[in-house]
CSV table of C-alpha atoms in Angstrom, one decimal:
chain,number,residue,atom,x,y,z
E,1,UNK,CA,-12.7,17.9,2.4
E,2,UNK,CA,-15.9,16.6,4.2
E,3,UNK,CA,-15.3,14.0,6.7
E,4,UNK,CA,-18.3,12.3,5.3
E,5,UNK,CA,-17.1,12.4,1.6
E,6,UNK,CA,-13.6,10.6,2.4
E,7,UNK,CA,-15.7,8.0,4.5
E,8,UNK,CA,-18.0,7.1,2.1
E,9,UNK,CA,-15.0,6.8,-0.9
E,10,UNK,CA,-13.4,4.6,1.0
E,11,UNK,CA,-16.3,2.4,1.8
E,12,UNK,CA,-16.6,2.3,-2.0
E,13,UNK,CA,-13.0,1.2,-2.6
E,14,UNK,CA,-13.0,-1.4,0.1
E,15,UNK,CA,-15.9,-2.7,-1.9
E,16,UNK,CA,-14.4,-2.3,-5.1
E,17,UNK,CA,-11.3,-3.9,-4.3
E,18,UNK,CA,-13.3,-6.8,-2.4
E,19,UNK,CA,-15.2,-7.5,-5.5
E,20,UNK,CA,-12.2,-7.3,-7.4
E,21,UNK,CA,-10.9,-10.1,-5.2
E,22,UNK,CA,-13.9,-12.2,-5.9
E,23,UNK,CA,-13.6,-11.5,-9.5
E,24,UNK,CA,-10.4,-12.4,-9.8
E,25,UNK,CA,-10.2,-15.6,-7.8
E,26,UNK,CA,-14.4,-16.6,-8.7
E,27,UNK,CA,-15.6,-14.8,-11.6
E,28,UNK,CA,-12.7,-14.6,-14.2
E,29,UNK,CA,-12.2,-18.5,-13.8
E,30,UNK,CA,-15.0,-19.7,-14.0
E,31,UNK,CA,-16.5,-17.7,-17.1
E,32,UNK,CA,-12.7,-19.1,-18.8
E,33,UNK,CA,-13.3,-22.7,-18.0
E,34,UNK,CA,-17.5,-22.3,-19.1
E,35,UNK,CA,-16.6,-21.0,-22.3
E,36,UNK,CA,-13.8,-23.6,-22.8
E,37,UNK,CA,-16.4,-26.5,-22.0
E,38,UNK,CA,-19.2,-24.5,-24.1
E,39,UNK,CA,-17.2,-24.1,-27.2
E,40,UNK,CA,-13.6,-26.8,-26.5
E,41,UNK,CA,-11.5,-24.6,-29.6
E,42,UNK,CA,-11.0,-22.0,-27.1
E,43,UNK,CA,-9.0,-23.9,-24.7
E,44,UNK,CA,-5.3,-22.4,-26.1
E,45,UNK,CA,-7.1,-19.0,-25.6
E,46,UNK,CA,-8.9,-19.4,-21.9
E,47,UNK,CA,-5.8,-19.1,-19.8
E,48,UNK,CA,-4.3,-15.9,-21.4
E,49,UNK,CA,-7.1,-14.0,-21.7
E,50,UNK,CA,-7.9,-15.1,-18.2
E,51,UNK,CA,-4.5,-14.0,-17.1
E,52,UNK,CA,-5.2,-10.6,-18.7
E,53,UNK,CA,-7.7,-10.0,-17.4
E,54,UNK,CA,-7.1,-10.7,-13.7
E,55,UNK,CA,-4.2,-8.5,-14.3
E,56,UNK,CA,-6.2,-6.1,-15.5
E,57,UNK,CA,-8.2,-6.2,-12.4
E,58,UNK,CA,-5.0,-6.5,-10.0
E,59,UNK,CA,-4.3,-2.9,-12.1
E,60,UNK,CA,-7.4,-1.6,-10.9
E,61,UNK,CA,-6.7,-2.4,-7.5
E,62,UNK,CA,-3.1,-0.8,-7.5
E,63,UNK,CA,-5.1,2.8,-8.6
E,64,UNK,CA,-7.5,2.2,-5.7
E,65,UNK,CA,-5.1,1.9,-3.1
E,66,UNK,CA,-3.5,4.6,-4.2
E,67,UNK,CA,-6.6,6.7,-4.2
E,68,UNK,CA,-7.4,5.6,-0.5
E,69,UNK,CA,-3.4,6.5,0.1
E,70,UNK,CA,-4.2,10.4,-1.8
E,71,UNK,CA,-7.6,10.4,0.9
E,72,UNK,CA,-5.4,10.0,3.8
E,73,UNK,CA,-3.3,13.0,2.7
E,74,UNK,CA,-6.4,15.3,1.8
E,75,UNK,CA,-7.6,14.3,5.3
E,76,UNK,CA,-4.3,15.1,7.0
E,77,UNK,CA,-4.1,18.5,4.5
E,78,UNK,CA,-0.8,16.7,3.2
E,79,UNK,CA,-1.8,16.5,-0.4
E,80,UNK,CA,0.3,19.9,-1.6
E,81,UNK,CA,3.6,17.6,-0.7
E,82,UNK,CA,6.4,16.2,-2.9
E,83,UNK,CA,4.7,12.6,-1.6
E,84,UNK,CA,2.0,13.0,-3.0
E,85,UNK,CA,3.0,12.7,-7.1
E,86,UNK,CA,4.4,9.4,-5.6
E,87,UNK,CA,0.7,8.4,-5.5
E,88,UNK,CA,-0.5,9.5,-9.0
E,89,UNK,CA,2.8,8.2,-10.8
E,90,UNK,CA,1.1,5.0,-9.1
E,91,UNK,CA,-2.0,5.5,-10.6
E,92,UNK,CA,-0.9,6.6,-14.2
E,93,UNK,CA,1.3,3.4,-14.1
E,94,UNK,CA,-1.5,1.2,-13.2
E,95,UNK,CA,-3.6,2.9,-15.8
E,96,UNK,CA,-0.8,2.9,-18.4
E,97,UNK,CA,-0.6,-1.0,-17.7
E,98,UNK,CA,-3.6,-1.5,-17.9
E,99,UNK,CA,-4.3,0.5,-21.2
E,100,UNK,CA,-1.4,-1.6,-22.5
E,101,UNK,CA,-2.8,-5.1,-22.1
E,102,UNK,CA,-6.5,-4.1,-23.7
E,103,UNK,CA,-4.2,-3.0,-26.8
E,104,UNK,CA,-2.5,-6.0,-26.8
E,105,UNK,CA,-5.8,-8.1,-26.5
E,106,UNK,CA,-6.8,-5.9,-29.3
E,107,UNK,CA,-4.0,-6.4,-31.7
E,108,UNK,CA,-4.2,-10.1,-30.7
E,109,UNK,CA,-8.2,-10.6,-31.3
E,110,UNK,CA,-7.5,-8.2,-34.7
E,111,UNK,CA,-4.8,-10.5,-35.7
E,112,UNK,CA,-5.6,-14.2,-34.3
E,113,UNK,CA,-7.9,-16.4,-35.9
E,114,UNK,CA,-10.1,-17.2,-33.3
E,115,UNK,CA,-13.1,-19.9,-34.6
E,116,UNK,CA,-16.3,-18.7,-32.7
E,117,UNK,CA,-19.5,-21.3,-32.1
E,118,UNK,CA,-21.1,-18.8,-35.2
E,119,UNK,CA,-20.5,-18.8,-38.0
E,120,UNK,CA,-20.5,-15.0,-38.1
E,121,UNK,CA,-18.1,-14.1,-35.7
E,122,UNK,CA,-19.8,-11.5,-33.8
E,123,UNK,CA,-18.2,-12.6,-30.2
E,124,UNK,CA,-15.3,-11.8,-31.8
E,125,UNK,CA,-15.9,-8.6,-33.3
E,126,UNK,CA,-17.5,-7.7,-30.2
E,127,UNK,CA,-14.7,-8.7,-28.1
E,128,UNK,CA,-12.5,-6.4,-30.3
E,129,UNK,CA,-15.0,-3.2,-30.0
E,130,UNK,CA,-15.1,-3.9,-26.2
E,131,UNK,CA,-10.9,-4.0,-26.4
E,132,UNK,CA,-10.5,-1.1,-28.5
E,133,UNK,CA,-13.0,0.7,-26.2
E,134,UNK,CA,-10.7,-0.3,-23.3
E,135,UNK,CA,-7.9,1.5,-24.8
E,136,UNK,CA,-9.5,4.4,-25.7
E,137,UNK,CA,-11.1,5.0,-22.6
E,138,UNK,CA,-7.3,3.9,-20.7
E,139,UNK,CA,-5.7,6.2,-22.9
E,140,UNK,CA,-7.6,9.2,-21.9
E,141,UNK,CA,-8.0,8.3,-18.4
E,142,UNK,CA,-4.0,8.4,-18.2
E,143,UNK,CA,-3.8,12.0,-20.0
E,144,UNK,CA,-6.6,13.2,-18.1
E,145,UNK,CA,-4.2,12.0,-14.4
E,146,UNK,CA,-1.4,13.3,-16.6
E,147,UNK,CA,-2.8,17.0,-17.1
E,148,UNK,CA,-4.0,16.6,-13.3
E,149,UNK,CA,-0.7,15.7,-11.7
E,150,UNK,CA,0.5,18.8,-13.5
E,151,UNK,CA,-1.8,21.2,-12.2
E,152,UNK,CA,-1.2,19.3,-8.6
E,153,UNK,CA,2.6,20.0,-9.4
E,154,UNK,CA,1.4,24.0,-9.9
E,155,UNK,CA,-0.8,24.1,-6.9
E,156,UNK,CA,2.2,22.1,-4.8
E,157,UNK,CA,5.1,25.2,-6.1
E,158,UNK,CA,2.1,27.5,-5.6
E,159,UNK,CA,1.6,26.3,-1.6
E,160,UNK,CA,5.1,26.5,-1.2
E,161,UNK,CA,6.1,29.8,-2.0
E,162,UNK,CA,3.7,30.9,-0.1
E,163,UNK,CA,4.7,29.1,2.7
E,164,UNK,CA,8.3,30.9,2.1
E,165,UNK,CA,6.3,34.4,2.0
E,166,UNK,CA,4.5,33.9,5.5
C-alpha cells in the first residue's frame, strides 16, 4: 500500500482518537450537566447516558487502534498472518459493544418515561430515531467486518498454500 496512504490514516486516527479524548473528558460532561441545569428532571438520567456514551466513544477508540495495529502489518506485508484476525476480532468486538449499548439506550428511551421541557416530546423521539439509527448502522458495520474477516481468512489459506507450492 502507498506509504503516503498509511501516513495520512494514521494522522486521521491520532486525530480521531485525540478528539475522542476531548469528548470524552470535555464534551460528554458538560452537555450532561447543561441539560441537567437547563431542564433539573433529567438529573437521574445525565450520568448513565453520559456513561454510555463515553463508552461508546472508548469503543470507537478500541477499533481505531486496532486499525493503526492492521496498518503496521499492511506496511510490513504481514497482514495475510494468523495475527492479523486478532485485530478484526478486536474491531467486531468493539463494534458489537458498541452496537449493544445504542440498543439498550434504545429499549431504555422506548420504554422509560422520560418528561421533556415540551410538551410534545420530540427530544425524545428524536433521541430514539438517533439510537435506533445507531444500531442499525452498528449492526451492519459488524456484518460487513464479519463477511471481511472471512474473505481475509480465504486470502490468508490462499497466501499460504502458495507459500507451500514455491
Amino acid at each position: 500500500m502507498n506509504r503516503f496512504f498509511i501516513v495520512a490514516l494514521r494522522a486521521g486516527i491520532i486525530a480521531a482518537i485525540t478528539l475522542g479524548l476531548f469528548g470524552q473528558f470535555v464534551v460528554i460532561p458538560t452537555t450532561a450537566a447543561d441539560e441537567v441545569d437547563r431542564f433539573p428532571p433529567y438529573a437521574p438520567f445525565a450520568a448513565p447516558y453520559a456513561t454510555v456514551a463515553i463508552i461508546g466513544v472508548a469503543c470507537v477508540q478500541v477499533t481505531l487502534v486496532a486499525v493503526w495495529m492492521l496498518l503496521t502489518m499492511v506496511r510490513r506485508d504481514a497482514i495475510f498472518t494468523p495475527r492479523a484476525f486478532r485485530w478484526v476480532d478486536t474491531v467486531i468486538g468493539s463494534s458489537a459493544v458498541a452496537t449493544l449499548l445504542a440498543l439498550g439506550v434504545t429499549g431504555h428511551l422506548t420504554l422509560a418515561e422520560i418528561p421533556t421541557p415540551d410538551d410534545d416530546n420530540m427530544a425524545v423521539l428524536g433521541a430514539l430515531f438517533a439510537a435506533m439509527a445507531s444500531v442499525g448502522v452498528g449492526t451492519a458495520f459488524v456484518m460487513l467486518i464479519v463477511i471481511m474477516r472471512g474473505l481475509l481468512r480465504k486470502a490468508t489459506d490462499l497466501e499460504t498454500e502458495i507459500a507451500e507450492v514455491v
